[in-house]
Short mmCIF file of C-alpha atoms in Angstrom, two decimals:
data_model
loop_
_atom_site.label_atom_id
_atom_site.label_comp_id
_atom_site.label_asym_id
_atom_site.label_seq_id
_atom_site.Cartn_x
_atom_site.Cartn_y
_atom_site.Cartn_z
CA UNK A 145 139.11 38.99 106.74
CA UNK A 146 140.93 37.11 109.46
CA UNK A 147 139.46 34.33 111.61
CA UNK A 148 140.24 35.15 115.25
CA UNK A 149 138.48 32.15 116.81
CA UNK A 150 136.00 29.47 115.75
CA UNK A 151 134.63 26.14 116.89
CA UNK A 152 131.60 23.86 116.99
CA UNK A 153 130.53 21.88 120.06
CA UNK A 154 127.86 19.24 120.52
CA UNK A 155 125.10 19.78 123.01
CA UNK A 156 123.57 17.38 125.50
CA UNK A 157 122.32 15.15 122.70
CA UNK A 158 124.61 12.44 121.34
CA UNK A 159 125.52 14.27 118.11
CA UNK A 160 126.24 17.75 116.90
CA UNK A 161 123.92 19.01 114.15
CA UNK A 162 125.81 22.31 113.85
CA UNK A 163 128.41 22.90 111.16
CA UNK A 164 130.77 25.79 110.48
CA UNK A 165 132.46 26.70 107.25
CA UNK A 166 135.69 28.64 106.85
CA UNK A 167 136.37 28.95 103.16
CA UNK A 168 138.50 31.40 101.20
CA UNK A 169 136.42 34.54 101.62
CA UNK A 170 133.21 32.83 102.82
CA UNK A 171 132.24 31.97 106.39
CA UNK A 172 129.08 30.33 107.73
CA UNK A 173 127.35 28.73 110.70
CA UNK A 174 124.56 26.22 110.09
CA UNK A 175 122.36 24.69 112.81
CA UNK A 176 120.43 21.54 111.92
CA UNK A 177 116.90 21.31 113.30
CA UNK A 178 116.55 18.39 115.72
CA UNK A 179 114.78 15.49 114.01
CA UNK A 180 111.20 15.00 115.23
CA UNK A 181 110.13 12.55 112.51
CA UNK A 182 111.83 9.31 111.44
CA UNK A 183 115.49 10.27 111.04
CA UNK A 184 116.64 7.05 109.37
CA UNK A 185 114.97 7.20 105.97
CA UNK A 186 118.31 7.35 104.14
CA UNK A 187 121.16 6.84 106.63
CA UNK A 188 121.49 4.51 109.61
CA UNK A 189 123.60 7.16 111.31
CA UNK A 190 120.80 9.75 111.03
CA UNK A 191 119.52 11.78 108.09
CA UNK A 192 120.00 15.17 109.75
CA UNK A 193 123.58 14.50 110.80
CA UNK A 194 124.54 13.12 107.40
CA UNK A 195 122.80 15.93 105.52
CA UNK A 196 124.68 18.53 107.54
CA UNK A 197 127.91 16.76 106.58
CA UNK A 198 126.87 16.82 102.93
CA UNK A 199 126.07 20.53 103.02
CA UNK A 200 129.40 21.23 104.66
CA UNK A 201 131.15 19.31 101.89
CA UNK A 202 129.15 20.92 99.07
CA UNK A 203 129.01 24.61 100.06
CA UNK A 204 131.60 26.43 97.95
CA UNK A 205 132.47 30.09 97.43
CA UNK A 206 131.82 30.33 93.71
CA UNK A 207 129.24 32.97 92.80
CA UNK A 208 126.67 34.73 95.02
CA UNK A 209 125.53 33.38 98.38
CA UNK A 210 122.08 32.18 97.33
CA UNK A 211 123.39 30.41 94.23
CA UNK A 212 126.18 28.78 96.24
CA UNK A 213 123.69 27.47 98.83
CA UNK A 214 121.21 26.24 96.21
CA UNK A 215 123.97 24.34 94.41
CA UNK A 216 125.04 22.75 97.71
CA UNK A 217 121.46 21.63 98.37
CA UNK A 218 121.14 20.16 94.87
CA UNK A 219 124.38 18.18 95.25
CA UNK A 220 123.45 17.00 98.74
CA UNK A 221 120.00 15.86 97.59
CA UNK A 222 121.63 13.37 95.22
CA UNK A 223 122.25 11.15 98.27
CA UNK A 224 118.57 11.22 99.32
CA UNK A 225 117.28 8.59 96.91
CA UNK A 226 113.47 8.60 96.89
CA UNK A 227 113.14 11.86 98.84
CA UNK A 228 110.22 12.97 96.66
CA UNK A 229 107.83 10.67 98.54
CA UNK A 230 108.32 12.65 101.76
CA UNK A 231 107.01 16.04 102.81
CA UNK A 232 109.53 18.88 103.12
CA UNK A 233 109.04 19.05 106.90
CA UNK A 234 109.89 15.34 107.32
CA UNK A 235 113.33 15.85 105.79
CA UNK A 236 116.32 17.73 107.29
CA UNK A 237 115.83 21.44 107.98
CA UNK A 238 118.32 23.97 109.27
CA UNK A 239 119.08 27.61 109.95
CA UNK A 240 122.11 29.27 108.36
CA UNK A 241 124.07 32.52 108.50
CA UNK A 242 126.74 33.40 105.94
CA UNK A 243 129.25 36.23 105.50
CA UNK A 244 131.11 36.63 102.22
CA UNK A 245 134.16 38.85 101.76
CA UNK A 246 133.88 40.97 98.61
CA UNK A 247 136.39 43.55 97.38
CA UNK A 248 135.05 46.62 99.16
CA UNK A 249 132.07 45.21 101.03
CA UNK A 250 130.92 42.18 102.95
CA UNK A 251 127.74 40.43 101.88
CA UNK A 252 125.66 38.70 104.54
CA UNK A 253 122.80 36.20 104.44
CA UNK A 254 120.65 34.89 107.27
CA UNK A 255 117.77 32.40 107.35
CA UNK A 256 115.96 31.53 110.59
CA UNK A 257 117.43 31.75 114.09
CA UNK A 258 121.18 32.14 113.81
CA UNK A 259 122.92 35.46 114.48
CA UNK A 260 125.31 37.80 112.67
CA UNK A 261 126.63 40.43 115.05
CA UNK A 262 128.60 43.38 113.63
CA UNK A 263 130.98 45.55 115.66
CA UNK A 264 131.51 48.79 113.78
CA UNK A 265 134.65 50.88 114.00
CA UNK A 266 132.72 53.66 115.73
CA UNK A 267 131.95 51.22 118.56
CA UNK A 268 128.27 50.49 117.99
CA UNK A 269 126.94 46.96 117.53
CA UNK A 270 124.32 45.73 115.05
CA UNK A 271 122.66 42.34 115.57
CA UNK A 272 121.22 40.86 112.40
CA UNK A 273 118.57 38.20 113.02
CA UNK A 274 115.64 36.49 111.36
CA UNK A 275 112.87 36.51 113.99
CA UNK A 276 110.07 35.05 111.88
CA UNK A 277 110.15 31.74 113.75
CA UNK A 278 109.57 33.36 117.15
CA UNK A 279 105.76 33.36 117.15
CA UNK A 280 105.65 29.69 116.12
CA UNK A 281 108.21 28.82 118.82
CA UNK A 282 106.12 30.57 121.47
CA UNK A 283 102.99 28.61 120.52
CA UNK A 284 105.01 25.40 120.77
CA UNK A 285 106.45 26.36 124.17
CA UNK A 286 103.02 27.30 125.53
CA UNK A 287 101.60 23.95 124.42
CA UNK A 288 104.60 22.11 125.90
CA UNK A 289 104.10 23.81 129.28
CA UNK A 290 100.45 22.77 129.24
CA UNK A 291 101.40 19.15 128.46
CA UNK A 292 103.94 19.07 131.29
CA UNK A 293 101.38 20.50 133.71
CA UNK A 294 98.61 18.04 132.72
CA UNK A 295 98.38 15.63 135.67
CA UNK A 296 95.92 13.39 133.80
CA UNK A 297 98.71 12.14 131.50
CA UNK A 298 101.00 9.26 132.40
CA UNK A 299 104.67 9.44 131.43
CA UNK A 300 104.27 7.61 128.11
CA UNK A 301 101.28 9.74 127.14
CA UNK A 302 103.17 12.90 128.07
CA UNK A 303 106.15 11.94 125.90
CA UNK A 304 103.85 11.16 122.99
CA UNK A 305 102.02 14.50 123.32
CA UNK A 306 105.34 16.37 123.41
CA UNK A 307 106.52 14.62 120.22
CA UNK A 308 103.22 15.37 118.47
CA UNK A 309 103.51 19.02 119.51
CA UNK A 310 107.01 19.23 118.04
CA UNK A 311 105.86 17.52 114.85
CA UNK A 312 102.95 19.95 114.46
CA UNK A 313 105.42 22.82 114.86
CA UNK A 314 107.76 21.36 112.24
CA UNK A 315 104.84 21.12 109.82
CA UNK A 316 104.86 24.94 109.78
CA UNK A 317 108.11 24.85 107.78
CA UNK A 318 107.96 27.20 104.76
CA UNK A 319 104.16 27.59 104.71
CA UNK A 320 102.18 30.85 104.74
CA UNK A 321 101.25 30.76 108.44
CA UNK A 322 104.53 29.19 109.52
CA UNK A 323 108.19 30.14 109.34
CA UNK A 324 110.94 30.10 106.70
CA UNK A 325 113.91 27.80 107.20
CA UNK A 326 116.56 26.05 105.13
CA UNK A 327 115.51 22.66 103.81
CA UNK A 328 116.11 20.12 101.07
CA UNK A 329 114.22 22.43 98.69
CA UNK A 330 116.51 24.84 96.86
CA UNK A 331 113.82 27.54 96.81
CA UNK A 332 113.83 27.67 100.63
CA UNK A 333 117.00 29.75 100.29
CA UNK A 334 115.06 32.55 98.57
CA UNK A 335 113.32 33.34 101.88
CA UNK A 336 116.53 34.44 103.61
CA UNK A 337 117.54 38.03 104.30
CA UNK A 338 120.52 39.33 102.35
CA UNK A 339 122.45 42.59 102.54
CA UNK A 340 125.88 44.20 102.29
CA UNK A 341 128.01 46.59 104.37
CA UNK A 342 131.11 48.59 103.47
CA UNK A 343 134.23 46.92 104.88
CA UNK A 344 135.61 50.34 105.86
CA UNK A 345 132.91 50.59 108.55
CA UNK A 346 133.46 47.20 110.20
CA UNK A 347 135.83 46.15 112.97
CA UNK A 348 134.73 42.59 113.82
CA UNK A 349 131.95 40.11 113.03
CA UNK A 350 130.56 37.27 115.14
CA UNK A 351 128.53 34.56 113.39
CA UNK A 352 126.93 32.04 115.75
CA UNK A 353 124.18 29.50 116.31
CA UNK A 354 121.51 30.06 118.96
CA UNK A 355 123.44 27.82 121.34
CA UNK A 356 125.81 30.77 121.83
CA UNK A 357 123.32 33.57 122.50
CA UNK A 358 120.12 31.81 123.66
CA UNK A 359 121.73 30.45 126.83
CA UNK A 360 121.22 33.88 128.43
CA UNK A 361 119.01 35.46 125.77
CA UNK A 362 121.38 38.42 125.70
CA UNK A 363 122.80 39.65 122.40
CA UNK A 364 126.21 41.32 122.00
CA UNK A 365 126.03 45.04 122.71
CA UNK A 366 129.54 46.15 123.69
CA UNK A 367 132.96 46.20 122.03
CA UNK A 368 134.53 43.90 124.64
CA UNK A 369 132.07 41.13 123.70
CA UNK A 370 134.02 40.75 120.46
CA UNK A 371 137.34 40.12 122.21
CA UNK A 372 138.74 36.63 121.69
CA UNK A 373 139.09 35.99 125.42
CA UNK A 374 135.53 37.13 126.13
CA UNK A 375 134.06 34.88 123.43
CA UNK A 376 136.10 31.83 124.41
CA UNK A 377 135.33 32.31 128.13
CA UNK A 378 131.63 32.61 127.33
CA UNK A 379 131.82 29.37 125.36
CA UNK A 380 133.50 27.62 128.31
CA UNK A 381 130.78 28.85 130.65
CA UNK A 382 128.01 27.61 128.35
CA UNK A 383 129.72 24.23 127.94
CA UNK A 384 129.75 23.83 131.73
CA UNK A 385 125.94 23.61 131.75
CA UNK A 386 124.57 20.09 132.05
CA UNK A 387 121.77 20.81 129.56
CA UNK A 388 122.78 22.82 126.51
CA UNK A 389 122.17 23.16 122.80
CA UNK A 390 124.78 22.65 120.11
CA UNK A 391 127.04 25.71 119.99
CA UNK A 392 129.00 27.05 117.02
CA UNK A 393 130.64 30.35 116.23
CA UNK A 394 133.10 32.13 113.95
CA UNK A 395 134.72 35.37 115.12
CA UNK A 396 136.16 37.51 112.31
CA UNK A 397 138.28 40.63 112.15
CA UNK A 398 138.28 42.90 109.14
#
């Protein structure tokens, strides 16, 4: 596979929690979940940011996708001294999408809300997503709207209620009535969707974080949306917005 275009951009916040990986035969986009609990348990520069850097350093193309990711988590956890005293949801969490180039097929893996978009040689497009977080997100958004509309709250109270709402949402990480997501627990990787496609069928692949597709909530559906110029112009347009999420993508050609 050939990389046609790739990049990672920070959003409106003061750091970028996205990472991309372009290895020999393995490509990924990982989006760190914004910290809503104390983010300085282990690093002054922020646990989420530093953990994303560790994952990026430790993810290698060695065996199968799940084993590679679990090994990266194990190695990264060595820097989180005393992590066992914290709940899983208090530690860094993230969504990740991976494509691995095998001899005759590609293998893909997706966990939580990133996107793998496949352009087939016959012209049709398949969008591979993990939508299991959507219902939890909607509950959070509904509660947030109610908090913002509550005229009985002063500004400090409103901010506190919003934080508590986000914390309650994060506590749904990898529990039965919640949503699966990557975390500091190796077994979180088992919840991801995995599959394979014959390379003979594929023209191009776009792997991206939700900062690329959520800005308009429109998924790729046409061949021209996999052109380098289209993708890079779309990125420029998104980056022109004053308020935006982190944005990362890798565009591949078979």
